[in-house]
mmCIF file of C-alpha atoms and ligand atoms in Angstrom:
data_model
loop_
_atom_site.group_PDB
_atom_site.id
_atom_site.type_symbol
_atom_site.label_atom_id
_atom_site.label_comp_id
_atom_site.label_asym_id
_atom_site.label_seq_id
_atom_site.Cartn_x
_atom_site.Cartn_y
_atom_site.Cartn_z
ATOM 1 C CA UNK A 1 147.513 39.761 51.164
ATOM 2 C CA UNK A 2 149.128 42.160 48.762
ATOM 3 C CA UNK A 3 151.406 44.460 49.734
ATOM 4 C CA UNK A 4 150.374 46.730 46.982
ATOM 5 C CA UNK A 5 147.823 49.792 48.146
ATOM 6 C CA UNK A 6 147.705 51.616 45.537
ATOM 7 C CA UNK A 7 147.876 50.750 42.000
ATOM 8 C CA UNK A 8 146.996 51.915 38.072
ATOM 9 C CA UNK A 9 146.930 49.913 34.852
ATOM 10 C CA UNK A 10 147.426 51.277 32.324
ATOM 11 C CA UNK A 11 146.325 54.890 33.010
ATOM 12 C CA UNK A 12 145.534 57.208 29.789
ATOM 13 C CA UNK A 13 144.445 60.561 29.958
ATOM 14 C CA UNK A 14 144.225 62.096 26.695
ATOM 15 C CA UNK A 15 143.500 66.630 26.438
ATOM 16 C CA UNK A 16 142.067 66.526 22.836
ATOM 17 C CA UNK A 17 144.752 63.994 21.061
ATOM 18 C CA UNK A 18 147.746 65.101 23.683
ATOM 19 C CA UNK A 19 148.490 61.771 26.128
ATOM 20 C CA UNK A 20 149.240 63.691 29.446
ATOM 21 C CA UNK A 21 148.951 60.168 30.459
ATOM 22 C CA UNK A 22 150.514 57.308 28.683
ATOM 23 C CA UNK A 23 149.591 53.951 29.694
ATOM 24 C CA UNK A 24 151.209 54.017 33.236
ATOM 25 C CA UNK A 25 150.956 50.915 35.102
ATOM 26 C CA UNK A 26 152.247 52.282 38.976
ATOM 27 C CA UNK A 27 152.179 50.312 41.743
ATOM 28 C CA UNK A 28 153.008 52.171 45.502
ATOM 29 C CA UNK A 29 153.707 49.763 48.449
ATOM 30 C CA UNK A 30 151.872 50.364 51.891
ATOM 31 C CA UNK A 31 154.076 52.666 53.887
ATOM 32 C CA UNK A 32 156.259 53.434 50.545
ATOM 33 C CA UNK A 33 158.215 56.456 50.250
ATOM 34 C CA UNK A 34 158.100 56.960 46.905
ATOM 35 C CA UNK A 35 158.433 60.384 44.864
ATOM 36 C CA UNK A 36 157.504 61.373 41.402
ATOM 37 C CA UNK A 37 160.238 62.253 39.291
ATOM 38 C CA UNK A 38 160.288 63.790 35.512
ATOM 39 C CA UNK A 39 160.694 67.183 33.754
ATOM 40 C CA UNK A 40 158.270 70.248 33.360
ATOM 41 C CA UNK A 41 155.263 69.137 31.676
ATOM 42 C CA UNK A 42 155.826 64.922 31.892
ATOM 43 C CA UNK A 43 152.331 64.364 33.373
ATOM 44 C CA UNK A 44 153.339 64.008 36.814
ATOM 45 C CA UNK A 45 150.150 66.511 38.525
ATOM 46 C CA UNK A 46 147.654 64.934 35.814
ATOM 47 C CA UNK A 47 148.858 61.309 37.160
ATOM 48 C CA UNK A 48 148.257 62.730 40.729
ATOM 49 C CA UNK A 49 144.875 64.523 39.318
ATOM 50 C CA UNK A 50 143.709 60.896 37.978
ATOM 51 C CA UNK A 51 144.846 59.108 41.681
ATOM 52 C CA UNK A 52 142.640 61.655 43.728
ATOM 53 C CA UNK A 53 139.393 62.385 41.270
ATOM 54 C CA UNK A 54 140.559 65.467 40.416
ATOM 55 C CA UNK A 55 140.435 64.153 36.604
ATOM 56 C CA UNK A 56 138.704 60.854 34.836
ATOM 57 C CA UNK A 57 141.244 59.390 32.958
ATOM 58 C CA UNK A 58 140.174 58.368 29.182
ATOM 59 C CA UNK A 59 140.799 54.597 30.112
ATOM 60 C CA UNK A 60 142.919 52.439 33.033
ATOM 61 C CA UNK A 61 141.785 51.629 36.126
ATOM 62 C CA UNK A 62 142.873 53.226 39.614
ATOM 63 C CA UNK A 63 143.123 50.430 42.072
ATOM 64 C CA UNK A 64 143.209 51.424 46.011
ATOM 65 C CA UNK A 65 143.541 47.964 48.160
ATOM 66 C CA UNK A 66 142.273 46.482 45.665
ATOM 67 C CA UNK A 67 139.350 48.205 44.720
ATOM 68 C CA UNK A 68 138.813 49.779 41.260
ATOM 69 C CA UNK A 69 138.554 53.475 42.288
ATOM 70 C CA UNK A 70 138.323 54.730 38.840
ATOM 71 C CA UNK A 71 134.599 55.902 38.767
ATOM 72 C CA UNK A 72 134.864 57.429 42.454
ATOM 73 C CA UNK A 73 133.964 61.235 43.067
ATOM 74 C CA UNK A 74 137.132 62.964 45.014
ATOM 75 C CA UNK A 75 135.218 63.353 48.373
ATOM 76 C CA UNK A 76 134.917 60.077 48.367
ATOM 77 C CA UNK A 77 138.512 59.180 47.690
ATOM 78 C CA UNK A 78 139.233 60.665 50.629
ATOM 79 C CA UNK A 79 137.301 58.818 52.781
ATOM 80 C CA UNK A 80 138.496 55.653 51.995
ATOM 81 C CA UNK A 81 142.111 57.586 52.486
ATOM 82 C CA UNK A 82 143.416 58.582 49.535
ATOM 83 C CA UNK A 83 144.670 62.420 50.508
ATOM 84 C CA UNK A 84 146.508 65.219 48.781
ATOM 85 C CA UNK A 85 148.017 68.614 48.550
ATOM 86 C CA UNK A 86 147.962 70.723 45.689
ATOM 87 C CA UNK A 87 151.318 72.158 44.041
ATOM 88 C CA UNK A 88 149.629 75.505 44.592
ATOM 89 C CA UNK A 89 148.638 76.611 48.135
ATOM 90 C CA UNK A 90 144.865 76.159 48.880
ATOM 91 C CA UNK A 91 144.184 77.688 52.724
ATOM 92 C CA UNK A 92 141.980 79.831 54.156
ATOM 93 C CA UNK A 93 143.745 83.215 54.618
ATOM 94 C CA UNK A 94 141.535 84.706 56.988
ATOM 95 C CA UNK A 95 141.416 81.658 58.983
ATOM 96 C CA UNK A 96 144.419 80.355 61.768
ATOM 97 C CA UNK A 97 146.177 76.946 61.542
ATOM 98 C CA UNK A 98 144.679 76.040 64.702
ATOM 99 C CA UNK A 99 140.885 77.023 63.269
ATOM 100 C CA UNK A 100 141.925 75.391 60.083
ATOM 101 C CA UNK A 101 143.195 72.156 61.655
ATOM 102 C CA UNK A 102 139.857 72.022 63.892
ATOM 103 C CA UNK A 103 138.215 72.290 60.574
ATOM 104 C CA UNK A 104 139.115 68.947 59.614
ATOM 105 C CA UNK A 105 139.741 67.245 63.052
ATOM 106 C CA UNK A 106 136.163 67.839 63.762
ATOM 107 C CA UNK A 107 135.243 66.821 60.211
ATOM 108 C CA UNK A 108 136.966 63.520 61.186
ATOM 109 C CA UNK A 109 135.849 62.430 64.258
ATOM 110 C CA UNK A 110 131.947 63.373 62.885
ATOM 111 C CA UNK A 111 131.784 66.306 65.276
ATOM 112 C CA UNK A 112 129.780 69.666 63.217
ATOM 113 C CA UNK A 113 132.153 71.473 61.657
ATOM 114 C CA UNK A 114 131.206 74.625 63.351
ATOM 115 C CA UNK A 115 134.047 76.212 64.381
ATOM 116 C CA UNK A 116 133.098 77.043 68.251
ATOM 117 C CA UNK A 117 132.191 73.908 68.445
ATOM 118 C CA UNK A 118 134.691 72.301 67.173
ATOM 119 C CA UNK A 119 137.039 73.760 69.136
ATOM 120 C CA UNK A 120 134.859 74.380 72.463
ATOM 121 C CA UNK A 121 132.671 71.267 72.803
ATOM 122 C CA UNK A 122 135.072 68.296 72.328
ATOM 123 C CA UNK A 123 138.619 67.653 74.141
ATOM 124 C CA UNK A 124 139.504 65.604 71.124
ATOM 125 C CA UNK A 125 139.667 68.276 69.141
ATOM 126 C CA UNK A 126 142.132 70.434 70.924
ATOM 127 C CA UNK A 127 144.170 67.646 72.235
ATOM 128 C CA UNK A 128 144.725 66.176 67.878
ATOM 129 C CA UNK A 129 144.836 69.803 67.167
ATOM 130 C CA UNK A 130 147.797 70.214 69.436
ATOM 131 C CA UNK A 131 149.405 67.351 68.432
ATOM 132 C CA UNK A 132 149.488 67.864 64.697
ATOM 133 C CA UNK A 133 150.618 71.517 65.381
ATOM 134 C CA UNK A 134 153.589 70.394 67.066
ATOM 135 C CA UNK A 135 154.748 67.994 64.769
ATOM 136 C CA UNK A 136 153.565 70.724 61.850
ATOM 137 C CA UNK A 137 156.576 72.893 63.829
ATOM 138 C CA UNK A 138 153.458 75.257 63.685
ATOM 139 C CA UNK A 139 152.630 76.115 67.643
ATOM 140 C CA UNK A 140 154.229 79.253 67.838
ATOM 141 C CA UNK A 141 151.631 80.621 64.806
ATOM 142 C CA UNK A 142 149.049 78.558 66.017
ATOM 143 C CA UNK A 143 146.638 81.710 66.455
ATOM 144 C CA UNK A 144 148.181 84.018 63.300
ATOM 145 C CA UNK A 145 145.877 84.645 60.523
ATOM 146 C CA UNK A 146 147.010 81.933 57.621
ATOM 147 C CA UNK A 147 147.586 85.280 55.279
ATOM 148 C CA UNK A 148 150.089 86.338 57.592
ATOM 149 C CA UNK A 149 152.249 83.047 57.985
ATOM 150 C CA UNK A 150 155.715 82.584 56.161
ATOM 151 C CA UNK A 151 155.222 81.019 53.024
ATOM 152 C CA UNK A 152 156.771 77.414 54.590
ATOM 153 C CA UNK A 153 154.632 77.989 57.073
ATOM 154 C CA UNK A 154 151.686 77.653 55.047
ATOM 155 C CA UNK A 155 152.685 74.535 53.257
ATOM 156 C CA UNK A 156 153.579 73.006 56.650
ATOM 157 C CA UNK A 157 150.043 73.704 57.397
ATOM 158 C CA UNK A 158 148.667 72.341 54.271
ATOM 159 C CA UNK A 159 150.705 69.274 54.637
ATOM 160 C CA UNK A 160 148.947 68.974 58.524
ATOM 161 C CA UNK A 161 145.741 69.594 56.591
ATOM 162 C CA UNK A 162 146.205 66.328 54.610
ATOM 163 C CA UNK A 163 147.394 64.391 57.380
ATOM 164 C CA UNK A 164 144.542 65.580 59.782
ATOM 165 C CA UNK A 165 142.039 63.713 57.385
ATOM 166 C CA UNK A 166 143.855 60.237 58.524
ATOM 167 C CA UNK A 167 145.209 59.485 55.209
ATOM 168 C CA UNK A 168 146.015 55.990 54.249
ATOM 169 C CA UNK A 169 148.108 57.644 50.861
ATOM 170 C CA UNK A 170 149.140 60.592 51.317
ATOM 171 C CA UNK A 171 150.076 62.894 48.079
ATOM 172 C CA UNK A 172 152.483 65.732 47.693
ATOM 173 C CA UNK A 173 152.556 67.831 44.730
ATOM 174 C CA UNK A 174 155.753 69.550 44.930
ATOM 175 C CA UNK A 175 155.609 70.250 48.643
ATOM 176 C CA UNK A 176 158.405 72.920 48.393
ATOM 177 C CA UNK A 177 157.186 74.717 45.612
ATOM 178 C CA UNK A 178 157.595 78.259 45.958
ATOM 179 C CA UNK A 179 159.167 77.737 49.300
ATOM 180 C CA UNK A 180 162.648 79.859 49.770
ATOM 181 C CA UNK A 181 165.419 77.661 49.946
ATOM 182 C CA UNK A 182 166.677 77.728 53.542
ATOM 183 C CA UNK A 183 162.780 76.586 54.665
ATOM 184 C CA UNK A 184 162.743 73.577 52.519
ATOM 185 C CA UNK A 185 164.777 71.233 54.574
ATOM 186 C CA UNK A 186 162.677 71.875 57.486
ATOM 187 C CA UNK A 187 159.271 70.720 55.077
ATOM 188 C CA UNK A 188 161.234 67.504 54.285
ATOM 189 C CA UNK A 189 162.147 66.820 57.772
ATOM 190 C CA UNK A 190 158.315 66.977 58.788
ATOM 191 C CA UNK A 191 157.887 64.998 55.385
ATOM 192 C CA UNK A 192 160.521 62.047 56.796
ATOM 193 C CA UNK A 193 158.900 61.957 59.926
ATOM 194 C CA UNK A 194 155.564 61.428 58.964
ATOM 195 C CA UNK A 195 153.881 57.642 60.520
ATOM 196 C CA UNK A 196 155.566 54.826 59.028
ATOM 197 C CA UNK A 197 151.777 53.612 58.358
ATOM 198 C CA UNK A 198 151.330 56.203 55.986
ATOM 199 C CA UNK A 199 151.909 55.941 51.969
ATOM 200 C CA UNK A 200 153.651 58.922 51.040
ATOM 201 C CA UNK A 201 153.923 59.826 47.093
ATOM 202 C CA UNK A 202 155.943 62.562 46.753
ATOM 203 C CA UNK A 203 156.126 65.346 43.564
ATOM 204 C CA UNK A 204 159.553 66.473 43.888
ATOM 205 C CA UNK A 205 162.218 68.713 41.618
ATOM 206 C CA UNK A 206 164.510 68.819 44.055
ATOM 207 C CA UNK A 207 167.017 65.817 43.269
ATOM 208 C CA UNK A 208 168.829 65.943 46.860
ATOM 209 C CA UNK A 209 165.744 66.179 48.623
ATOM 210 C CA UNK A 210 163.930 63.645 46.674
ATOM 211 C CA UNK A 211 167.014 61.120 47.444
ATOM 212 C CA UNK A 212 167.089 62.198 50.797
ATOM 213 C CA UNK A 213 163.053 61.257 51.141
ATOM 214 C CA UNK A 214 162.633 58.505 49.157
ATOM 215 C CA UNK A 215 163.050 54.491 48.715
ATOM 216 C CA UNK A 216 161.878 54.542 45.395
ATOM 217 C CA UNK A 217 161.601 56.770 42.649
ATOM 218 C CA UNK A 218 159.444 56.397 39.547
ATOM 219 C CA UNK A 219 160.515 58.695 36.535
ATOM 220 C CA UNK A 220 157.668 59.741 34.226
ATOM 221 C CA UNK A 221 158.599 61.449 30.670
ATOM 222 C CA UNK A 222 156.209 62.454 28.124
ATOM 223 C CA UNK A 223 153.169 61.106 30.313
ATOM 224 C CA UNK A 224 154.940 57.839 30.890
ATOM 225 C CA UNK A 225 156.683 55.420 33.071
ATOM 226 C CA UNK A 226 160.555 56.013 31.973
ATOM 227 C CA UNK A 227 162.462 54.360 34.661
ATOM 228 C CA UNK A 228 161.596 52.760 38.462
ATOM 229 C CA UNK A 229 164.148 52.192 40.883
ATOM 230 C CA UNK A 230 165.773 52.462 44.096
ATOM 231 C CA UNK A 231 167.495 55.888 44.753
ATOM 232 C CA UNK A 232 170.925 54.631 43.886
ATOM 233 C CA UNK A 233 169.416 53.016 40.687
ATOM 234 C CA UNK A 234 167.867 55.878 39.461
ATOM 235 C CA UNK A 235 170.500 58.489 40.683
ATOM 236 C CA UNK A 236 172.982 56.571 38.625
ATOM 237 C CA UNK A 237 171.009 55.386 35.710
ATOM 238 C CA UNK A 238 172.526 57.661 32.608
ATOM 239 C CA UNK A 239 168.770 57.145 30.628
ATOM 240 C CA UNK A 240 167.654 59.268 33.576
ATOM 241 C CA UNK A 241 170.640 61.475 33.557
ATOM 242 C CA UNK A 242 170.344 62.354 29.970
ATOM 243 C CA UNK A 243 166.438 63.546 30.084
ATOM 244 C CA UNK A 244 167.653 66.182 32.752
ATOM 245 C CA UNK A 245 170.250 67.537 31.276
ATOM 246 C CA UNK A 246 168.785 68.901 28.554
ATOM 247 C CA UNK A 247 166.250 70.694 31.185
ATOM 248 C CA UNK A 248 166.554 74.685 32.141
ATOM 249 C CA UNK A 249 167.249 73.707 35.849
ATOM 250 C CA UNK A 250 168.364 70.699 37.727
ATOM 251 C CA UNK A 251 165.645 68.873 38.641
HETATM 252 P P1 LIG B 1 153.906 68.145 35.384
HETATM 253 O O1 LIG B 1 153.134 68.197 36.660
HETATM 254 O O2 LIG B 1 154.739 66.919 35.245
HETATM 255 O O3 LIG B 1 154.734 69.371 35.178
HETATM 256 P P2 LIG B 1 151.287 68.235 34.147
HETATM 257 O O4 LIG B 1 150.670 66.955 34.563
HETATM 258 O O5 LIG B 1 150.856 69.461 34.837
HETATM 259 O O6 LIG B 1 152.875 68.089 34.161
HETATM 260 O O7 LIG B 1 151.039 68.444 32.585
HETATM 261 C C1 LIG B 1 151.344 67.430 31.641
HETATM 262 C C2 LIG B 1 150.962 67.909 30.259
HETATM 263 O O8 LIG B 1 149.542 67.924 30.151
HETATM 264 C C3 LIG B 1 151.439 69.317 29.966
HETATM 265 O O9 LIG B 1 151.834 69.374 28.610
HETATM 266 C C4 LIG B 1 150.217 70.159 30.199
HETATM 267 O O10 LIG B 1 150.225 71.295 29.391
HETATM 268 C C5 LIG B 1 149.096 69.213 29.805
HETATM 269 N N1 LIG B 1 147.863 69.473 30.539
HETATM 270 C C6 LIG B 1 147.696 69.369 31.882
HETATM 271 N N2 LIG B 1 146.438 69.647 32.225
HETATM 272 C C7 LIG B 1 145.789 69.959 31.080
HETATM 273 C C8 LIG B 1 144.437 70.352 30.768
HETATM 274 N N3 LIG B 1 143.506 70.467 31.726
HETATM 275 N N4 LIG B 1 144.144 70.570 29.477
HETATM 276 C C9 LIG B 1 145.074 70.444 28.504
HETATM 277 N N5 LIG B 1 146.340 70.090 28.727
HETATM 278 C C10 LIG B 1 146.704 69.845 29.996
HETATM 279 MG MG1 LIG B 2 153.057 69.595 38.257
#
């Protein structure tokens, strides 16, 4: 049995005779924690696009335990467990985290996805609901309209969104982003406590919370595969030191 559950060969995905995409050949052990590394514009969200269904690429193949993927609607994606957030925040604002969550937790466990039901009919619902709350550090807004939630807040929610649909990969575009400084840590704690069962590839431009989160690190410049590594590897390797220092920003 391979160890390998998810995988691409040689993944292109050209916009008009631009390779956003340049023959990338990734492979993400089950359980990994593995983040996405590379400068504004390296392809990163496309590659992350072309994993979830978001985009065909122009050719490659997408490989989830081992079966080729590449031709497979989004929805579908999901079901066999291949989950994401999006690097910009995609909730419900007139909805609560506990309505949202019920959403999906009623989704899951094939229960109408009427919300009194949801919530009313079923024990199950409440009792996952509560659970993913509290490990979402999201009980105490549990019944505040999402529009009204701190801006962490609501990407802790969107992160217990994914993770409600029983991911087997879950994805995070740049689960910070946009997220003031002192509320970040608290994302990547929930982040480094999430099941060891789950595949987590992170998006991240934060370099100390990227090392802090991951085992290994894959850099992508100009749409491809630069460098793959352990942390120390890649924290050290001057290749990747020299592509971020000529960057704006660190990270
Ligand atoms: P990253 O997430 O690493 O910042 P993206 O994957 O968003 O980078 O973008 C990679 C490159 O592909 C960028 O130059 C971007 O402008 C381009 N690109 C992304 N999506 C499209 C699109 N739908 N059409 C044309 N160009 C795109
Ligand atoms: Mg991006």
């Amino acid at each position: 049995m391979s160890n390998i559950v998810l995988e691409t060969k040689n993944l292109v995905k050209r916009f008009g005779g631009f390779a956003a995409t340049n023959d990338v050949s990734l492979k993400v052990e089950k359980g990994a924690r593995q983040a996405l590394i590379g400068p504004n514009g390296a392809g990163k969200t496309t590659l992350i696009n072309l994993l979830t269904g978001v985009l065909e690429p122009t050719s490659g193949t997408v490989i989830l335990n081992g079966e080729d993927i590449t031709k497979l609607p989004s929805h579908q994606r999901v079901h066999r467990g291949i989950v994401r957030t999006f690097q910009i925040n995609q909730l419900f604002n007139e909805m609560t985290p506990l309505q949202s969550l019920a959403l999906v937790v009623s989704n899951q466990l094939g229960i109408s996805a009427r919300l009194w039901q949801a919530l009313g009919r079923d024990p199950r619902v409440g009792e996952r609901c509560d659970v993913l709350l509290n490990q979402f550090h999201l009980d105490d807004v549990q019944d505040q309209k999402v529009a009204l939630l701190a801006y962490g807040k609501r990407r802790q929610l969107e992160i217990a969104t994914a993770l409600a649909c029983a991911p087997k990969v879950l994805l995070l575009d740049e689960p910070v982003a946009g997220v003031p400084e002192g509320e970040r840590q608290e994302i990547f704690d929930i982040v480094n406590a999430l099941p060891a069962e789950v595949t987590v590839l992170l998006i991240e431009h934060d370099m100390d919370l990227v090392f802090n989160f991951a085992k290994t690190v894959s850099v992508l410049v100009n749409g491809a595969l630069f460098a793959e590594g352990d942390v120390k590897s890649i924290s050290t390797d001057p290749r990747v030191k020299a592509v971020y220092l000529g960057e704006g920003h660190h990270g």
